[in-house]
Amino acid sequence: MALSSAAAARSCSPPDLDWNLLVSKNSLEAKAVDSSRKQSPTKNRLGGDPGELHQTLEACLKVNRFERATALLRRLTHVYPLDAPELITSYNLYLLAMVEHIIKTRSNDYLKTVQKWFEVELRGKGIRPNATTYALLIKASLQVLQGPKIERTIRRYMDLAGQTQHEIEVLNLPILSDNELFKVTEICPTEFHNARGVLQAAENDPHHPEFQSSMEDIPKETQEKPLPEIRSADQKGLGLEALKKSISVFSDSSIPYPEGRFETGAAKDEAYLKIRQERLEHDAISSAIDRWRDESRNLQKLGLNTALRKKSFGSLMWDWQESLLPVIQRELNMVEKTEAKGSTTGSDHDRCIYGPLLRLLPQDKLAAVTILSTMSAISLGRLDRGIKISSLIMTIGSSVQDEIITHSFQRKDTKQIWGHLSIAERRQKLAKLIRKRSLHRSLTKLFQGGNTSDVDTLALGLRPWDNVTRAKVGATLLSALIETSKIPVTRENPETHEQITKLQPAFYHTYRHLQGKRIGFVGAHAQLTHQLMKEPVHYGLAKNLPMIVEPRKWTSVNSGGYLSTPVKVMRIKGDDMYQNQYIKAAAQKGDLEQVFGGLDVLAKTAWKINSAILEVMLRVWNTGEELANIPPEDPQLSYPVEPDPSADPVERIRWIKAVKEVENTRSGYHSQRCFQNFQLEIARAFRNEKLYFPHSLDFRGRAYPVPPHLNHMGADNCRGLLMFAESRELGANGLNWLKVHLANLYGYDKASFHERARFTMDHLNDIYDSANKPLEGQRWWLKAEDPWQCLAACMELKNALDSPDPVHYKSQLPIHQDGTCNGLQHYAALGGDILGAKQVNLEPGDRPVDVYTGVAEIVKAEISKDAKKGLEVAKVLEGKITRKVVKQTVMTNVYGVTFAGASAQVRKQLMALMPEYENPQGLHFGLLSSYIAKKIFKALSTMFGGAREIQYWLGQCASRITVAITPEQMQRLEDDYNDVRPNSLPKKLLSDHEKSLDEHTRFLSTLIWTTPLKMPVVQPYRGTKSRKVISTLQIVRINDPRASDPVDKRRQLQAFPPNFIHSLDATHMLLSALQCDEMGLTFAAVHDSFWTHAADVDKMNVVLRNAFVRIHAEDVIGRLEIEFKARYKGQMYAARVPKNTPLAGKIRAWRESHWGKSQMRADRHIEELLLERKRMQLIQSSDPKEREKGRLMVTPGSLFEKSTDRRKILPPEEFAGHGIGEFRGQVSPSNSSNETSHSDEGSVPISDPEQEPDSGLGNEGDGSDKEDLDAQIAVEEEGKESKTKSSGQAALRVWLPLTFPPKPAKGKFDIQRLKDSQYFFS
């Protein structure tokens, strides 16, 4: 294929310069700013913190604003010491931009400017140039100067570099092209010979073998119609090479068929597939090590030597592996010495913690995991910036732990148990033991009779590590890798073809300032970065590929899925211990049988690759062009023009933001293309296989495939590549469903089924053209909402119609049935809303009702009314509201979108709808979008009134639970408090005692409920504090979740309603899966989109309706209310009473009579809690005298009980604006009639009971867009009601027994009517 003009220009010009090269090699320790240096007055708004200055500098250089950049550099000289690495790095960034401009313009004037700048602004001010500085100056001079002048200039710069011992490094930096390097060595031959000496020293070292260029053999395919190779920039990156090696099992003819007797040939084939699957799972690390070793040995045998950019990556990895092993052994020796002397301080103490864990894995695997996980983590981030050390060490630690678990299943030191067994028999026995309910018990039994320490070590390897342990293990291994890994940087003399090479560190450790904090980063050498930009590394690919045999059934939380690779049934955020405990207990009781069964149904669905779509996709991919959702290989993006210095500061902020958006867009294209490259490689390798996707759950019960790269939950291109492995005859109804499905994929999905089928037949010519000539024809399929899936449907329909009898055509294409805004369907059923049920197709009808269109019509009617009243904003918007404008807001409102978030969603649609809008009379997009968002919320509250009450009731319950104290806490509190009375303590010890008591009064109660399938759901949101970990690299801070962490009240409350609905739709999906499996249907699901064969759609729809009715025929909310009362029985919660009520006056009077008029202290607040607890204990006593004594007690709680004031408790502020059709400033639906509670904003200490929360308005948005903020304020002012807002009211805190408000009354919609609704899922 011909190169584009831009690519052709690059091919004949010097290599592109990499900004990552400009990071100073001496920047391992960023120096502090010299506080004694005087800050010069800022000009032209050049103030700000270092991060902002660097950010603006880079933006200016990207658009060639050199004058502005010079001013920023001068400002930085007053921020950093002159010898700070950040300063010379910034100057080199400026120099790089100038050199690129000189290369483009060939301007001698710009070169003179650079040379003068170097003498005056850099050397003249005492800033020390480094090798990068001189290399860039030499490059610029070589581009412009001619004759004797060029020799004088080059010699001068090389002499200056030699004065600081930088001359060899100048020659070895990948800044100068081969031709430029040759010219320099001609002018300065002495430096050239010095560099050659470095090369010879490296070549004489046996640990640094010569390198050669080698192309990896790609296995020949056996398909009848061979597919084209997948285009990649170099085919040499570790990512694709590792993937290809991992999946080479599919073309490896050396794997023998199993011997022995089998009842059938199919049984023998199944056994062969299991052998291949085991090979695929087991070889993730070992095969990588073997591959690296073999490639290195082959290169040495051949005796070839070429540039690194053309050699195999595997040989380089082997060098790192060999260099890392002695360092790991040295660390293990130090661990032994530390353990022997029994030291428990400093680094010795750390070694005693992580040392034993390092022994659980063979050293070669330990080294390989470190290399692979580091490369993978760096390649998945921004290559130009590296990755945070805190993140990287946690990744390495987690990878090591995972590999230890895998290794535990594959130990070969157990011959004392079954030494007489073959390897296959040994694995079978191991698999049987693993399938038992208790994994630890099985493994302990497995190793009975062995050394006790072996059992302890094995258990330790399987026990989850805490974050501190992961961090220490990861930091130790990363430090060793940075110390040992080197990369040879090679340049070739174009005439003699001699290689000039120098070994440089493969990774560097540096610091950056982010949001005012000094953060440690690890980055890759530019040579590695160049490779990784072409091909990222995915360490987990081999372990998380689709399976080629049916996955193991789930029998416990740790046993199921892959044959030997451990997978947990639930993906738990941050290893939340509460969720772990609840899910294990439920599994041991047998409560998860239906959940496990549903996952098994999803996992046993067999898939295959749609070869026809793969072929078309590869043709598109290999052109490098953008088509459908395949991104371009070389996107053509332009940067915005910088505003004038005198422009509004808001304009400058927008310009910086626009520059970032361009960079993010380019980076996004690259990341997406890299990810799709892996998807295509996997699809190509598996195209002749049956595929299976083992599934696991999130904490809400939603199911997800474990293989992350290629699965049916992926984007349109992934779904288009997949089809069922089993085929079924269409039948008359199936043929019609295939036509309906095609119309749905195209986007024609709001009409009746008959109209959709007719739409397909009306476009039959387009369908045939798309199927026969997808790229050469009219490309009708590209206009579809889901183009790749549409193309697959076109081909399937064309094949069916061309068959002798379309009714008997055997189809493999999955047919989708999607819910109508499924969250609102559940809410409408819970609330019994008749109008809402009709809007989401719970009510039977002749054609589907579209809730988005319904909301849009109401909004349009409201706007027309306002326009007639003369409202300018309504006049601007009249006639412009479409379904698309309201869709996203309606869809996300049920899941807790804020008012500001809804406004931003609408604003995006308006900007696309009205690109030429001139903003008359100050009616900017922010104001328009906020006005529409308010109308959308109002329409939703009208349609789903009952659902709104349900959502608000859920919020009320959550607000009380999250500020509750458990009976166990109160008992501990009472014991500690009675041991030492505060009044008896010296003043010096009083604060320490209050701090100790405060730990017992943290709000620890999280939201927990049980789904209809008996699965416990535990919300994981807690205010986890960071913990400082001193590592060998630097001090890092990591999150360390603990059971004693207080709950994050805001997140708990706001997430509860949407998570509760998600748990219901997960239940619906699993119930449907179980029923479909009983009926013999093939079933797959993407949350609220259910798939089966075309012939079985009618049967599946009956199952979907019956499962939904089965859930909502019961009193779901009533059952939840009963569960809450039982689960949180005996707890006390902190209610908030408005200070301006009669009840508050009585409470203040009571407190004055007991504590005096002084301010409430923490100990007095605790005494009120214990007093209220005592009153409740007396009232609940079986002794009549004690009950009477309790009734006569007077406490703030008893005053509350006797009060009849309906305003006696404030509503929950954290939930304001998160109900259906609700926004901040709007009075809650139950505020005037029902009790509500309110928890404090954020995490207010219990020692300050009178502290008031902030309004929280500032948390709605980032404040970066003045229009959005103005609009939000304007609309909220417009939406104020006459009633008092709850936000920010002064209040008293009162301890009350934890009770729950009565559940809302349910509407009159009869859920049984759903059974006749054909458009419920369609």
XYZ file of N, CA, C and O in Angstrom, residues 685-754:
280
model
N -6.789 -16.372 15.630
C -6.278 -17.636 16.161
C -7.407 -18.612 16.493
O -7.254 -19.826 16.337
N -8.544 -18.088 16.956
C -9.648 -18.945 17.406
C -10.678 -19.206 16.316
O -11.719 -19.796 16.600
N -10.405 -18.807 15.088
C -11.469 -18.832 14.085
C -11.925 -20.237 13.738
O -13.035 -20.417 13.219
N -11.117 -21.259 14.008
C -11.525 -22.639 13.734
C -11.897 -23.402 15.000
O -11.989 -24.622 14.992
N -12.104 -22.667 16.104
C -12.374 -23.301 17.390
C -13.755 -22.915 17.910
O -14.311 -21.881 17.528
N -14.273 -23.739 18.795
C -15.408 -23.331 19.613
C -14.887 -22.483 20.767
O -13.872 -22.808 21.372
N -15.612 -21.423 21.082
C -15.210 -20.523 22.155
C -16.186 -20.624 23.319
O -17.394 -20.776 23.125
N -15.648 -20.474 24.509
C -16.474 -20.400 25.716
C -15.961 -19.249 26.582
O -14.747 -19.025 26.670
N -16.882 -18.572 27.224
C -16.520 -17.446 28.083
C -16.944 -17.735 29.522
O -18.134 -17.652 29.844
N -16.004 -18.103 30.402
C -16.381 -18.216 31.818
C -16.823 -16.854 32.342
O -16.308 -15.823 31.917
N -17.799 -16.852 33.239
C -18.367 -15.615 33.758
C -18.153 -15.496 35.267
O -18.087 -16.498 35.976
N -18.065 -14.264 35.732
C -18.045 -13.975 37.165
C -18.965 -12.789 37.417
O -19.523 -12.201 36.485
N -19.112 -12.415 38.693
C -20.081 -11.403 39.098
C -19.384 -10.166 39.643
O -18.267 -10.238 40.158
N -20.082 -9.020 39.571
C -19.671 -7.896 40.396
C -20.456 -7.960 41.707
O -21.268 -8.863 41.917
N -20.227 -7.025 42.614
C -20.821 -7.142 43.942
C -22.340 -7.015 43.924
O -23.014 -7.397 44.873
N -22.918 -6.506 42.813
C -24.372 -6.382 42.703
C -25.024 -7.606 42.097
O -26.248 -7.697 42.043
N -24.207 -8.530 41.598
C -24.740 -9.736 40.986
C -24.771 -9.695 39.478
O -25.233 -10.664 38.850
N -24.298 -8.615 38.864
C -24.252 -8.561 37.406
C -23.132 -9.448 36.888
O -22.038 -9.484 37.448
N -23.395 -10.162 35.798
C -22.446 -11.132 35.259
C -21.613 -10.505 34.151
O -22.127 -9.738 33.324
N -20.318 -10.860 34.133
C -19.384 -10.371 33.120
C -18.495 -11.526 32.668
O -18.081 -12.346 33.489
N -18.143 -11.578 31.377
C -17.182 -12.594 30.935
C -15.812 -12.329 31.556
O -15.396 -11.168 31.685
N -15.107 -13.376 31.936
C -13.769 -13.218 32.498
C -12.763 -12.810 31.425
O -11.938 -11.931 31.669
N -12.757 -13.412 30.222
C -11.827 -12.950 29.180
C -12.146 -11.505 28.800
O -13.246 -11.214 28.321
N -11.216 -10.579 28.994
C -11.559 -9.165 28.852
C -11.449 -8.613 27.437
O -12.012 -7.559 27.158
N -10.734 -9.282 26.547
C -10.407 -8.643 25.279
C -11.416 -8.926 24.176
O -11.837 -8.021 23.468
N -11.793 -10.173 24.029
C -12.751 -10.539 22.990
C -13.901 -11.277 23.647
O -13.745 -12.409 24.111
N -15.058 -10.646 23.723
C -16.254 -11.290 24.261
C -17.476 -10.556 23.725
O -17.364 -9.494 23.110
N -18.652 -11.107 23.979
C -19.879 -10.564 23.402
C -20.344 -9.291 24.100
O -21.331 -8.686 23.660
N -19.682 -8.887 25.192
C -20.002 -7.613 25.816
C -19.151 -6.474 25.266
O -19.258 -5.343 25.732
N -18.317 -6.777 24.320
C -17.445 -5.763 23.752
C -18.193 -4.812 22.834
O -19.424 -4.820 22.741
N -17.424 -3.986 22.144
C -17.999 -3.000 21.236
C -18.573 -3.674 19.998
O -18.541 -4.903 19.852
N -19.096 -2.870 19.098
C -19.775 -3.377 17.904
C -18.889 -4.317 17.101
O -19.368 -5.346 16.587
N -17.610 -4.009 16.973
C -16.732 -4.875 16.176
C -16.583 -6.252 16.817
O -16.525 -7.275 16.133
N -16.545 -6.309 18.160
C -16.463 -7.612 18.846
C -17.737 -8.419 18.629
O -17.689 -9.622 18.330
N -18.860 -7.777 18.797
C -20.134 -8.490 18.650
C -20.328 -8.965 17.218
O -20.899 -10.032 16.984
N -19.859 -8.148 16.267
C -19.981 -8.566 14.877
C -19.142 -9.784 14.544
O -19.469 -10.540 13.627
N -18.053 -9.991 15.294
C -17.163 -11.121 15.028
C -17.685 -12.431 15.595
O -17.174 -13.502 15.255
N -18.673 -12.370 16.487
C -19.094 -13.574 17.211
C -20.451 -14.082 16.729
O -21.352 -13.297 16.426
N -20.580 -15.385 16.699
C -21.847 -16.022 16.403
C -21.907 -17.325 17.202
O -20.892 -17.813 17.696
N -23.100 -17.874 17.357
C -23.234 -19.132 18.093
C -22.541 -20.260 17.335
O -22.579 -20.308 16.097
N -21.921 -21.170 18.081
C -21.299 -22.339 17.442
C -22.364 -23.311 16.960
O -22.192 -23.987 15.947
N -23.479 -23.373 17.667
C -24.574 -24.262 17.289
C -25.500 -23.558 16.306
O -25.782 -22.366 16.459
N -25.951 -24.261 15.319
C -26.884 -23.697 14.342
C -28.270 -24.308 14.533
O -28.388 -25.468 14.946
N -29.294 -23.508 14.233
C -30.675 -23.998 14.333
C -31.475 -23.480 13.145
O -31.278 -22.346 12.692
N -32.388 -24.335 12.673
C -33.222 -23.921 11.543
C -34.039 -22.693 11.928
O -34.565 -22.595 13.041
N -34.180 -21.800 10.984
C -34.900 -20.559 11.257
C -36.377 -20.801 11.568
O -36.913 -20.284 12.553
N -37.032 -21.559 10.729
C -38.482 -21.659 10.838
C -39.113 -20.360 10.331
O -38.436 -19.355 10.093
N -40.405 -20.351 10.191
C -41.098 -19.169 9.653
C -40.934 -17.975 10.589
O -40.624 -16.854 10.163
N -41.124 -18.184 11.898
C -40.983 -17.085 12.843
C -39.530 -16.617 12.956
O -39.249 -15.425 13.106
N -38.605 -17.566 12.874
C -37.193 -17.213 12.976
C -36.747 -16.331 11.833
O -35.955 -15.390 12.022
N -37.236 -16.605 10.617
C -36.891 -15.765 9.480
C -37.397 -14.346 9.685
O -36.711 -13.372 9.379
N -38.583 -14.230 10.230
C -39.134 -12.899 10.502
C -38.318 -12.182 11.575
O -38.057 -10.975 11.480
N -37.900 -12.933 12.619
C -37.087 -12.307 13.676
C -35.727 -11.869 13.145
O -35.170 -10.867 13.611
N -35.191 -12.588 12.197
C -33.928 -12.178 11.590
C -34.089 -10.836 10.883
O -33.219 -9.961 10.967
N -35.225 -10.651 10.207
C -35.492 -9.375 9.539
C -35.674 -8.250 10.568
O -35.161 -7.142 10.389
N -36.415 -8.549 11.639
C -36.613 -7.546 12.694
C -35.278 -7.166 13.322
O -34.997 -5.987 13.597
N -34.439 -8.163 13.553
C -33.129 -7.930 14.166
C -32.280 -7.012 13.303
O -31.606 -6.108 13.823
N -32.306 -7.223 12.013
C -31.510 -6.376 11.121
C -31.989 -4.922 11.193
O -31.178 -3.993 11.239
N -33.305 -4.741 11.225
C -33.841 -3.382 11.343
C -33.434 -2.745 12.671
O -33.089 -1.557 12.724
N -33.460 -3.520 13.742
C -33.039 -3.004 15.049
C -31.588 -2.535 15.019
O -31.252 -1.469 15.540
N -30.733 -3.338 14.419
C -29.317 -2.992 14.358
C -29.085 -1.748 13.515
O -28.168 -0.961 13.791
N -29.916 -1.570 12.511
C -29.754 -0.381 11.673
C -30.186 0.876 12.422
O -29.724 1.972 12.114
N -31.070 0.723 13.392
C -31.568 1.876 14.144
C -33.047 2.104 13.993
O -33.608 3.009 14.617
N -33.693 1.264 13.229
C -35.141 1.377 13.009
C -35.825 0.447 14.011
O -36.299 -0.635 13.670
N -35.862 0.839 15.277
C -36.297 -0.070 16.327
C -37.460 0.475 17.159
O -37.759 -0.064 18.231
N -38.119 1.520 16.686
C -39.247 2.069 17.446
C -40.598 1.768 16.793
O -41.647 2.139 17.314
N -40.552 1.081 15.679
C -41.782 0.743 14.959
C -42.279 -0.622 15.414
O -41.647 -1.323 16.214
N -43.420 -1.028 14.901
C -43.952 -2.355 15.206
C -43.085 -3.414 14.543
O -42.288 -3.128 13.643
N -43.241 -4.664 14.977
C -42.457 -5.744 14.391
C -42.738 -5.885 12.898
O -41.816 -6.115 12.102
N -43.987 -5.741 12.511
C -44.338 -5.850 11.091
C -43.642 -4.753 10.290
O -43.102 -5.017 9.199
